[in-house]
Tab-separated table of C-alpha atoms in Angstrom:
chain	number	residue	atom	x	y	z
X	219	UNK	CA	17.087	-3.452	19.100
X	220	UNK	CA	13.545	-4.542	17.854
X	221	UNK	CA	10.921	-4.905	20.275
X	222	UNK	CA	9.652	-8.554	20.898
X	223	UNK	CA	6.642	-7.720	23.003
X	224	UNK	CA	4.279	-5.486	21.760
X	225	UNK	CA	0.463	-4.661	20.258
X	226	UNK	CA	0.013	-4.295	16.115
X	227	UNK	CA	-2.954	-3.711	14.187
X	228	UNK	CA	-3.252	-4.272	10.620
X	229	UNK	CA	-6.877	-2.946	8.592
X	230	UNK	CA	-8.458	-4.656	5.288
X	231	UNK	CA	-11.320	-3.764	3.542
X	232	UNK	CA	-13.783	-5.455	1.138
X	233	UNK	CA	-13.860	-5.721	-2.274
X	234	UNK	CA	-16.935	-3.599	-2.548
X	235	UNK	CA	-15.134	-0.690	-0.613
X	236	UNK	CA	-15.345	2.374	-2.806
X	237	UNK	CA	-11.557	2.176	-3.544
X	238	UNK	CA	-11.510	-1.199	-4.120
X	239	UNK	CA	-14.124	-1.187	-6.710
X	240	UNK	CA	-12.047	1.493	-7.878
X	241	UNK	CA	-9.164	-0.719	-8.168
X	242	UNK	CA	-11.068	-3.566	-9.657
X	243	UNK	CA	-12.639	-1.758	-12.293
X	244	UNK	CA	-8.722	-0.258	-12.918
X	245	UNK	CA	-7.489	-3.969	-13.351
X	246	UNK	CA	-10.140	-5.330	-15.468
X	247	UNK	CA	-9.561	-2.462	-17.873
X	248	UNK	CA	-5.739	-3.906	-17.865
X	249	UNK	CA	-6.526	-7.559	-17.805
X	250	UNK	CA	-8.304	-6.888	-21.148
X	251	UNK	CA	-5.725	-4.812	-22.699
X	252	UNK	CA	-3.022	-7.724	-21.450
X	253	UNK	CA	-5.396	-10.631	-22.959
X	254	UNK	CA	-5.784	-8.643	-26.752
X	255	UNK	CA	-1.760	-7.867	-26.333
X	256	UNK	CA	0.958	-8.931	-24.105
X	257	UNK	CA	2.957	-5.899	-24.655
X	258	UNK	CA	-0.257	-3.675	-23.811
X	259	UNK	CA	0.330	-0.280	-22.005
X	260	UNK	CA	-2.612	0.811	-18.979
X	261	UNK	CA	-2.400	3.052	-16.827
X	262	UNK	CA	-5.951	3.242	-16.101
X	263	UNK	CA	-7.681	5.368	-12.832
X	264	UNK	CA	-11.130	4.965	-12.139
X	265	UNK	CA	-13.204	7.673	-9.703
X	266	UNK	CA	-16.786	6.021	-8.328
X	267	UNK	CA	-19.277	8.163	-6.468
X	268	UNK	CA	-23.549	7.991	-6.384
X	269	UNK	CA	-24.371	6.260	-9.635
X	270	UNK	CA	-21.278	6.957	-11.441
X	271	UNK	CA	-18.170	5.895	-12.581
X	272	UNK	CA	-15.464	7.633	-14.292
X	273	UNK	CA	-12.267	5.958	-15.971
X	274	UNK	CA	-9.460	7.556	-17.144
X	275	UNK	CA	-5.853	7.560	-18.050
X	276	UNK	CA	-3.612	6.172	-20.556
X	277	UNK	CA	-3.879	3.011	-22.726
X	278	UNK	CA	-1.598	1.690	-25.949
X	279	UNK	CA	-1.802	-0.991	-28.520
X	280	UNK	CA	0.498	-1.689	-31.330
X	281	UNK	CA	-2.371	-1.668	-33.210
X	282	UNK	CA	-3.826	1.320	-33.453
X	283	UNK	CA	-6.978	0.043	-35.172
X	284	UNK	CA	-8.005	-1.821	-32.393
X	285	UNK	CA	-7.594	0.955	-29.997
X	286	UNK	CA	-10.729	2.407	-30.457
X	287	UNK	CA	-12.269	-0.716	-30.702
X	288	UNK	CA	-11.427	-2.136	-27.204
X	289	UNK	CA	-12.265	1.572	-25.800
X	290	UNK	CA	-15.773	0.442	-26.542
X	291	UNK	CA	-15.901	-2.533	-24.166
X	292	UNK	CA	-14.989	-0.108	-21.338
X	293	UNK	CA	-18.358	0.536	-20.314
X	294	UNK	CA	-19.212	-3.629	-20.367
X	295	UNK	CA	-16.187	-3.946	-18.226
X	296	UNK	CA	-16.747	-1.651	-15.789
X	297	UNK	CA	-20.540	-2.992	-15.595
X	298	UNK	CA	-19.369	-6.453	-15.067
X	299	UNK	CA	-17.332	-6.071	-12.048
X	300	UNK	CA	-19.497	-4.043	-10.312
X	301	UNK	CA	-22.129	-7.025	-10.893
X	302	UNK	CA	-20.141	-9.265	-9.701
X	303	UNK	CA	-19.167	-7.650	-6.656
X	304	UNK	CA	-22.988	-6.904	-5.973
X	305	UNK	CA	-23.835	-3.618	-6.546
X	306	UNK	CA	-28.002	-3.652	-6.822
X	307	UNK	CA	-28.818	-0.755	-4.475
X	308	UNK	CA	-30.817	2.441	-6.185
X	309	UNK	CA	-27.903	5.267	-5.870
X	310	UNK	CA	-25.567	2.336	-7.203
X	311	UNK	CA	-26.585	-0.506	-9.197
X	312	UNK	CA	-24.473	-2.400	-12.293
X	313	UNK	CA	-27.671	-1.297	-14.451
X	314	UNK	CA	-28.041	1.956	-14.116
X	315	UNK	CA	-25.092	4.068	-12.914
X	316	UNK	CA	-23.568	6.169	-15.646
X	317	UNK	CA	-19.856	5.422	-16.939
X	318	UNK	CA	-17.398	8.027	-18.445
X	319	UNK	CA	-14.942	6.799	-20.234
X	320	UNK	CA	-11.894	8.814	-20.563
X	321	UNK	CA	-8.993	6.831	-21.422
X	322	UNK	CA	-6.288	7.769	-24.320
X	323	UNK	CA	-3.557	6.980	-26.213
X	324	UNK	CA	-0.178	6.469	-23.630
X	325	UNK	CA	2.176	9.431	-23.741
X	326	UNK	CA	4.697	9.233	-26.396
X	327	UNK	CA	7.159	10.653	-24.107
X	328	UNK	CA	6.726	7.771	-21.444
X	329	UNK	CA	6.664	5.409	-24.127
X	330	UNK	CA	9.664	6.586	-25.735
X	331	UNK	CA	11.901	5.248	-22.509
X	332	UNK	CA	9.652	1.815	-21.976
X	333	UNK	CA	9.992	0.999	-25.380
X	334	UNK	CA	13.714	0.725	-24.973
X	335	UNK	CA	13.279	-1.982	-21.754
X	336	UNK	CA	13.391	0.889	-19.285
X	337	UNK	CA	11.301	1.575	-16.001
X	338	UNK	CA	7.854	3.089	-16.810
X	339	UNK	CA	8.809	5.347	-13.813
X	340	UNK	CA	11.225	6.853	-11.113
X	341	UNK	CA	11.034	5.268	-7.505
X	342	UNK	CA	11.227	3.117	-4.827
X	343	UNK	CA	9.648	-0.344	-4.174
X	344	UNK	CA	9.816	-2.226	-1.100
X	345	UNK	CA	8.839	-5.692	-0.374
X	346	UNK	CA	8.999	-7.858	2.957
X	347	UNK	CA	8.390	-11.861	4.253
X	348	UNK	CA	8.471	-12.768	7.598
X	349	UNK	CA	8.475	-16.484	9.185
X	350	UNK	CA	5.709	-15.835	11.778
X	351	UNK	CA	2.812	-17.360	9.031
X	352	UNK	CA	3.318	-19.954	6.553
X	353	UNK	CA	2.272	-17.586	4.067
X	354	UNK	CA	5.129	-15.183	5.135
X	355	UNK	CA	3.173	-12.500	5.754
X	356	UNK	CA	2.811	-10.611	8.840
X	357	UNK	CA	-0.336	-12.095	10.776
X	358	UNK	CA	-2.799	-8.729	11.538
X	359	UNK	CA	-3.253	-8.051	7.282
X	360	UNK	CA	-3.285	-11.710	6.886
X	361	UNK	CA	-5.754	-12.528	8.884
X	362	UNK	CA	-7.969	-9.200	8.426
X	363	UNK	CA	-7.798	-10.332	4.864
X	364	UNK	CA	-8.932	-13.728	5.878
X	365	UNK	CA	-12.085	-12.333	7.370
X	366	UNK	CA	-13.611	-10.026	4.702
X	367	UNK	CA	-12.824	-12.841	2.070
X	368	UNK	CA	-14.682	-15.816	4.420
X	369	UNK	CA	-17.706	-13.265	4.858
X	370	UNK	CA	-17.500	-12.302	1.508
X	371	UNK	CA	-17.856	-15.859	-0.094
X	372	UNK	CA	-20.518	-16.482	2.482
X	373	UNK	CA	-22.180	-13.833	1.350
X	374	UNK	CA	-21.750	-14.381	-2.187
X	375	UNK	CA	-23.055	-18.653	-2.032
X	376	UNK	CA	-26.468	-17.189	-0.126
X	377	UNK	CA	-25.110	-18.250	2.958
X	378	UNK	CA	-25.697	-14.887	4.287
X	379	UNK	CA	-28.012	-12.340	2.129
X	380	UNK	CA	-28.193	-9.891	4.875
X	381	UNK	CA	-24.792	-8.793	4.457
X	382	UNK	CA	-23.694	-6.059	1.798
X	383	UNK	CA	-20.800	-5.800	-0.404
X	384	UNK	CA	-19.054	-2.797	1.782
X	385	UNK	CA	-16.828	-4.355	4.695
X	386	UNK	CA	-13.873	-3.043	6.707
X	387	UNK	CA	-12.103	-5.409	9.005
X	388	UNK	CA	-9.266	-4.701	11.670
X	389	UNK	CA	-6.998	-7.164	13.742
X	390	UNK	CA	-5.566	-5.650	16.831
X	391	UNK	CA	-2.286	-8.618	17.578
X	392	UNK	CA	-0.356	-9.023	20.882
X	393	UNK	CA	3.023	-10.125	20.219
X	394	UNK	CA	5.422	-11.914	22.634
X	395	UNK	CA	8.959	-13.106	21.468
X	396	UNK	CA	8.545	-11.504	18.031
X	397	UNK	CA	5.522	-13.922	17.945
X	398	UNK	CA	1.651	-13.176	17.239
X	399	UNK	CA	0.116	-14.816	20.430
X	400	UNK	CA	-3.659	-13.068	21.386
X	401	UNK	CA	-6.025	-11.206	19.427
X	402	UNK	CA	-6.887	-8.109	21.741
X	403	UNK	CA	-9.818	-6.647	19.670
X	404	UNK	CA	-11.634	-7.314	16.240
X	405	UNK	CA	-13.142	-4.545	14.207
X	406	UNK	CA	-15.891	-5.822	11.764
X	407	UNK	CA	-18.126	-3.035	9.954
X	408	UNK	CA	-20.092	-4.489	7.510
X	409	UNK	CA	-22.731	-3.057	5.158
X	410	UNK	CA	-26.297	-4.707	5.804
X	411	UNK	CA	-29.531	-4.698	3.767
X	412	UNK	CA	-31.837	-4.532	6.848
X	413	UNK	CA	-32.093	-1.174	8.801
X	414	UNK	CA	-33.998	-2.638	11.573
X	415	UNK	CA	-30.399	-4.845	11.987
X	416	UNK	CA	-28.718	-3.803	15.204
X	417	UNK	CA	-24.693	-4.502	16.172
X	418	UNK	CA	-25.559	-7.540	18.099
X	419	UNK	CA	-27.253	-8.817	15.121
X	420	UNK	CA	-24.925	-8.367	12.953
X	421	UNK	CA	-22.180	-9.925	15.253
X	422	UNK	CA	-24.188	-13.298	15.241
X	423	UNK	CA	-23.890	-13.471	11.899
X	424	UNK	CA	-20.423	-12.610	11.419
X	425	UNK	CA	-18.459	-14.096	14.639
X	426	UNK	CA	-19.358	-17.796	13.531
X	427	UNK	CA	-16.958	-16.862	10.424
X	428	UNK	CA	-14.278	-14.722	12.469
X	429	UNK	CA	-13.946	-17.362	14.846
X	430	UNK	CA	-13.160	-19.974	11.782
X	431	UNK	CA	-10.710	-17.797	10.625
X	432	UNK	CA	-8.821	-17.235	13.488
X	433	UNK	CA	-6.591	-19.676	15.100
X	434	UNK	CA	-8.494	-20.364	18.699
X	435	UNK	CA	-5.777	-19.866	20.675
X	436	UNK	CA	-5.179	-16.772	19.871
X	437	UNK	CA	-9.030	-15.688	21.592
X	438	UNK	CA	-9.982	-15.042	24.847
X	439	UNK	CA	-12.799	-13.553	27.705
X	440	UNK	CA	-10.759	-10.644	27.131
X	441	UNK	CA	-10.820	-10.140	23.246
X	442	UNK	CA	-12.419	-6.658	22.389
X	443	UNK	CA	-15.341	-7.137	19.541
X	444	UNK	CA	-16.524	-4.382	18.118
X	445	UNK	CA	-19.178	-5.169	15.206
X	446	UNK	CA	-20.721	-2.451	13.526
X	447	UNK	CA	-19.897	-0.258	15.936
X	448	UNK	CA	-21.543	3.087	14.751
X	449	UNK	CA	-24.724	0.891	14.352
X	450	UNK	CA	-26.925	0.728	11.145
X	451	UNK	CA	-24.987	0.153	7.868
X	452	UNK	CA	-27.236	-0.062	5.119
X	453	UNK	CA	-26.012	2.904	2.620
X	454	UNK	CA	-22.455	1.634	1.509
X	455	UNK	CA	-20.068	1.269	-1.295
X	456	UNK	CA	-19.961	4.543	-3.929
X	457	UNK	CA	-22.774	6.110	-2.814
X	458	UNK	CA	-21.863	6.097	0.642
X	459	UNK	CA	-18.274	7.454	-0.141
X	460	UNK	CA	-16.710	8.142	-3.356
X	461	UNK	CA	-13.619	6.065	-4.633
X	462	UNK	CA	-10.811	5.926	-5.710
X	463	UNK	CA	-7.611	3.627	-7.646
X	464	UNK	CA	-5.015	3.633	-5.675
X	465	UNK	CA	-5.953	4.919	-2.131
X	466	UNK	CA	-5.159	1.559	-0.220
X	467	UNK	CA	-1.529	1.083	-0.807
X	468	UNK	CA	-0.944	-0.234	2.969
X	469	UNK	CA	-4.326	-2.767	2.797
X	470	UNK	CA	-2.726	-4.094	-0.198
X	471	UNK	CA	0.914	-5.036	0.909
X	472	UNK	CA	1.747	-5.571	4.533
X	473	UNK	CA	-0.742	-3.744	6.511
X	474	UNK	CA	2.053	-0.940	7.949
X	475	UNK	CA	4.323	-3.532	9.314
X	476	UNK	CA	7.200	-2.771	6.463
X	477	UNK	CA	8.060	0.279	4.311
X	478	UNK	CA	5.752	1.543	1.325
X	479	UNK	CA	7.508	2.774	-1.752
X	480	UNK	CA	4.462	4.986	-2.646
X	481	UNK	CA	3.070	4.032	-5.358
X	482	UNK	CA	0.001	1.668	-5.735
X	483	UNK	CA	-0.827	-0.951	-7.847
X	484	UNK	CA	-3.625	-1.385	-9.561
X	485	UNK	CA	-4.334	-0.300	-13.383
X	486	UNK	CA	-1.019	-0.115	-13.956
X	487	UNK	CA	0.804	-2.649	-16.702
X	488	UNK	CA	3.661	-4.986	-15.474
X	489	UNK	CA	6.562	-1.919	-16.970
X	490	UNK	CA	5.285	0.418	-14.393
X	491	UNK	CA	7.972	-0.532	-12.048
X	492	UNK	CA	5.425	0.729	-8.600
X	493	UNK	CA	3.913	-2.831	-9.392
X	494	UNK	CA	6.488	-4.747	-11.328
X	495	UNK	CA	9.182	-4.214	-8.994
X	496	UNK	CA	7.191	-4.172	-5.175
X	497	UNK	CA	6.113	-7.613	-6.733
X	498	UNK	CA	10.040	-8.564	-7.593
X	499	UNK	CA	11.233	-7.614	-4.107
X	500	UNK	CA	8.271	-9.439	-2.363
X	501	UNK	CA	9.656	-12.537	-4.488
X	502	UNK	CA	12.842	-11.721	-2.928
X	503	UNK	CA	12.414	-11.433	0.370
X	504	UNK	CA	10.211	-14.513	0.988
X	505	UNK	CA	12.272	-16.447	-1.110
X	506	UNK	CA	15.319	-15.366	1.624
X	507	UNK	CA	12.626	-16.017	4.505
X	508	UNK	CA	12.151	-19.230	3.276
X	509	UNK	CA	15.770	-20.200	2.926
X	510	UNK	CA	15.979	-19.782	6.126
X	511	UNK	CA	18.527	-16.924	5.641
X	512	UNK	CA	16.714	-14.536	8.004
X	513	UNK	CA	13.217	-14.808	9.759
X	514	UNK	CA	12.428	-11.144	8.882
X	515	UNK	CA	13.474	-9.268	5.363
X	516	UNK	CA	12.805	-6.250	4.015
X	517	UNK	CA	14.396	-5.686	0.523
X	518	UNK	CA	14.297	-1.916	-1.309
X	519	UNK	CA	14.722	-1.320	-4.937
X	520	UNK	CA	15.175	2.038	-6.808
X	521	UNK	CA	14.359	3.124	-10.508
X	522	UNK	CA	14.908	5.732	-12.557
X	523	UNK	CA	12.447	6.397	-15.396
X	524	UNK	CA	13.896	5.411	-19.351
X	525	UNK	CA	16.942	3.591	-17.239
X	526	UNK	CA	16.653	-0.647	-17.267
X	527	UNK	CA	19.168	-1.359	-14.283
X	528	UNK	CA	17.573	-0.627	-10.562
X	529	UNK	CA	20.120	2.370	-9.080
X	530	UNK	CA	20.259	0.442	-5.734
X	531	UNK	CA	19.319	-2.389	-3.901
X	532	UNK	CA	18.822	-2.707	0.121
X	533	UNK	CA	18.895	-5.797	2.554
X	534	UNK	CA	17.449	-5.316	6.054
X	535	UNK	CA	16.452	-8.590	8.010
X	536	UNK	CA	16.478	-6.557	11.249
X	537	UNK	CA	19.166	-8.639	12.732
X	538	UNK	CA	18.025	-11.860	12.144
X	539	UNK	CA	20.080	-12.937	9.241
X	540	UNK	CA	22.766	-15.946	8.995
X	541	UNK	CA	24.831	-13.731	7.130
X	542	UNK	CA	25.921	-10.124	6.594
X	543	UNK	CA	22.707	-8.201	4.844
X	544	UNK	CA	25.708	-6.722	2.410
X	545	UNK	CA	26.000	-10.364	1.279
X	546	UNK	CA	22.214	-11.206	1.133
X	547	UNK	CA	22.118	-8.102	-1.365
X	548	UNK	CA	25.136	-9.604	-3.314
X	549	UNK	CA	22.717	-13.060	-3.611
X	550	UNK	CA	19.516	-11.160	-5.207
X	551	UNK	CA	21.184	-9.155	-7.325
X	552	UNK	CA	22.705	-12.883	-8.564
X	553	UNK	CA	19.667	-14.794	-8.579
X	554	UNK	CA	17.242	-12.646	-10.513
X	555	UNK	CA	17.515	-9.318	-13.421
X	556	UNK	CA	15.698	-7.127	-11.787
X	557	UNK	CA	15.682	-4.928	-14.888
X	558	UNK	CA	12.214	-4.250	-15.447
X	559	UNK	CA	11.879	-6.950	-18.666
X	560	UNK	CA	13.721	-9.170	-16.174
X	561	UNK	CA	11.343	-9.097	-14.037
X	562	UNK	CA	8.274	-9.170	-16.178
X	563	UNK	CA	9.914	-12.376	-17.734
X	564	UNK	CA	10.881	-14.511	-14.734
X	565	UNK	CA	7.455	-13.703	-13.253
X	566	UNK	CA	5.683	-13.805	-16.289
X	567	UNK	CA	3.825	-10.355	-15.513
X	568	UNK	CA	2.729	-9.745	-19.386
X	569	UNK	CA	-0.563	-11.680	-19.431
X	570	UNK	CA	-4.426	-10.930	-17.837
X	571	UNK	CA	-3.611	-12.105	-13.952
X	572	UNK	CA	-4.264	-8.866	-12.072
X	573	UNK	CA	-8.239	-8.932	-11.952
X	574	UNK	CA	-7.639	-10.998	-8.760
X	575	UNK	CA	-5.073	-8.963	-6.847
X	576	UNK	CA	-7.252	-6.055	-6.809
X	577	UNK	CA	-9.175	-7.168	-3.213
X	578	UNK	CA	-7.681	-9.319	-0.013
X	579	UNK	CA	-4.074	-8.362	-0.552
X	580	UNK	CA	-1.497	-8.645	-3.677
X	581	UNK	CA	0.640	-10.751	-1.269
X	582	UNK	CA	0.078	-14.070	0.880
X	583	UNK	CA	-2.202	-15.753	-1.735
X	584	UNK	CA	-1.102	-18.648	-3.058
X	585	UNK	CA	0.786	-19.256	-7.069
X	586	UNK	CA	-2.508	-19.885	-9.325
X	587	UNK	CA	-1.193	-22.620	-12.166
X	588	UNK	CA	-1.991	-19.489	-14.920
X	589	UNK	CA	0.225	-17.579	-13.819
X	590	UNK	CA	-1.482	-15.449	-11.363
X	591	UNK	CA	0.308	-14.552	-8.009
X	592	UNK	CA	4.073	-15.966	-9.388
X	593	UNK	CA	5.541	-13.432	-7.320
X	594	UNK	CA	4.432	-15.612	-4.186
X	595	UNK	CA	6.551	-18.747	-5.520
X	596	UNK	CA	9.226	-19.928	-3.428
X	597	UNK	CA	11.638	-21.457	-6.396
X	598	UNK	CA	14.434	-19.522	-5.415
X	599	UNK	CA	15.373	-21.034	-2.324
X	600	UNK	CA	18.139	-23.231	-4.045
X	601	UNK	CA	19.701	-20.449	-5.774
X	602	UNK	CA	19.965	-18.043	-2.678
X	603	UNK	CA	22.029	-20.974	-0.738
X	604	UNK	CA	23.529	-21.365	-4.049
X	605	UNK	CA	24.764	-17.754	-4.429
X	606	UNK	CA	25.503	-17.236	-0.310
């Protein structure tokens, strides 16, 4: 039986974490590819150490021509987001690092089993909703997403130019009933500009924010705060620790309280099915959540590379369902083609909206009216009570 009572902690970091600029580079790269050509292929990686990045991997445009053309803008692109996450520091600055640009032409072998409206890939993707936040999302990664993004726009308005671009947050949640009810420690690290800055410093700057994130109840005398807790912060981002694309699968879906297929997300076009389909079965399962079908879901979905229908699909809502889990599967299969063109069409995956997902979590956000986020929609609940 699942445990009701119980501690969980969740981890985020900032969007000027190495990886995460990684990651944001990687999208930007895509986003421009998608906004030239719907049917685009990326499958960009970047690496980012002490004033350099490197990008690499495969890119594809029915237009040949204009291949080498939008190679060109690589180095802008990369510039730009590292501006506008604000890099400025010597060893790392938007000016002056050095970018390597080693993208290519996509494999002809991949493309030969895409191009016939099959998965980009084998594998598994998992996605998960639960009732105990509005957004569905289990609290400790919402909530240490919450935090880096508050500090982060206070940071970026001039509300707070002490604080760097390089963040880590982590929620520690004590759960009673199946229900987040006490925060029993915060973890805050946060890059600063000022050596002379000490921990309790840099907690009176940032605890105003924490506290306005988190609901009040949930603190007490006997929260644990721990800000900055190695002390001075000052060398961050790339030159502090190299990143990388991909290396923070479990900050960007549901902090380690569900399964993780494997693959990560960013860089990668809407027929690589690591992102297409983890987004599907998130759509799923919050859709089911908020049917009111179960109050905890966790859907699977399996691939096989060149093949267009999913080899399985898996229903566990951990004993909180209405009905059977055999017949919630039945009801998704019904509601949505969760071939991989299926599901690039009802979400509308084929257009520049993944810029955005690339810091603070692909899930929880709310539907942007481009497009963005679609996955998060709940439009389905009708058709799930429908099907059942």
């Amino acid at each position: 039986m699942t445990r009701k009572s119980y501690i969980f902690t969740s981890e985020s970091v900032s969007e000027g974490h190495p990886d995460k600029v990684c990651d944001r580079i990687s999208d930007a790269v895509l986003d421009a590819f998608l906004a030239e050509e719907a049917e685009a292929r990326v499958a960009a990686e970047t690496f980012a150490t002490t004033n350099t990045v490197v990008i690499g991997g495969e890119v594809g445009l029915s237009d040949k021509n204009k291949l080498a053309e939008y190679l060109e803008r690589i180095d802008g692109i990369a510039r730009d987001c590292i501006k506008d996450i604000g890099y400025e520091q010597d060893a790392f600055h938007w000016k002056t690092c050095a970018v390597q640009n080693l993208l290519h032409p996509q494999s002809a072998h991949i493309a030969q089993g895409v191009d016939r409206d099959g998965a980009g890939d084998q594998g598994i993707m998992f996605g998960y909703a639960t009732d105990e936040t509005p957004e569905r999302m289990p609290a400790p990664i919402l909530y240490a997403h919450k935090i880096l993004k508050q500090l982060a726009d206070a940071r970026k308005s001039g509300a707070e130019p002490s604080l760097g671009p390089d963040a880590k947050s982590q929620l520690s949640l004590r759960y009673e009933d199946g229900k987040p009810v006490e925060v029993t420690s915060i973890v805050l690290s946060t890059q600063h500009h000022d050596a002379s800055q000490t921990s309790d410093d840099i907690r009176a700057i940032v605890e105003p924010y924490i506290r306005d994130v988190l609901p009040a109840a949930w603190l007490s005398d006997n929260t644990e705060w721990w800000v900055n807790p190695t002390g001075t912060f000052v060398i961050g981002g790339p030159d502090g620790d190299a990143g990388l694309t991909g290396r923070k699968i479990i900050v960007d879906t549901y902090g380690g309280a569900a399964p993780h297929g494997g693959g990560a997300f960013s860089g990668k076009d809407p027929t690589k099915v690591d992102r297409s389909a983890a987004y599907a079965a998130r759509y799923l399962a919050k859709n089911v959540v908020a049917a009111g079908l179960a109050s905890r879901c966790t859907i699977q979905i399996s691939y096989a590379i060149g093949v267009s229908k999913p080899l399985s699909i898996y229903v566990d809502s951990y004993g909180t369902g209405v009905v059977p889990d055999a017949e919630i599967e039945k009801a998704v299969s019904a509601v949505m083609d969760l071939t991989p063109r299926g599901i690039r069409e009802t979400l509308g995956l084929n257009k520049p909206i993944y810029q955005r997902t690339a810091a603070y979590g692909h899930f929880g956000r709310a539907p942007d009216a481009d497009g963005g986020f679609s996955w998060e929609r709940e439009d389905l609940v009708g058709a799930l009570k429908a099907a059942l």
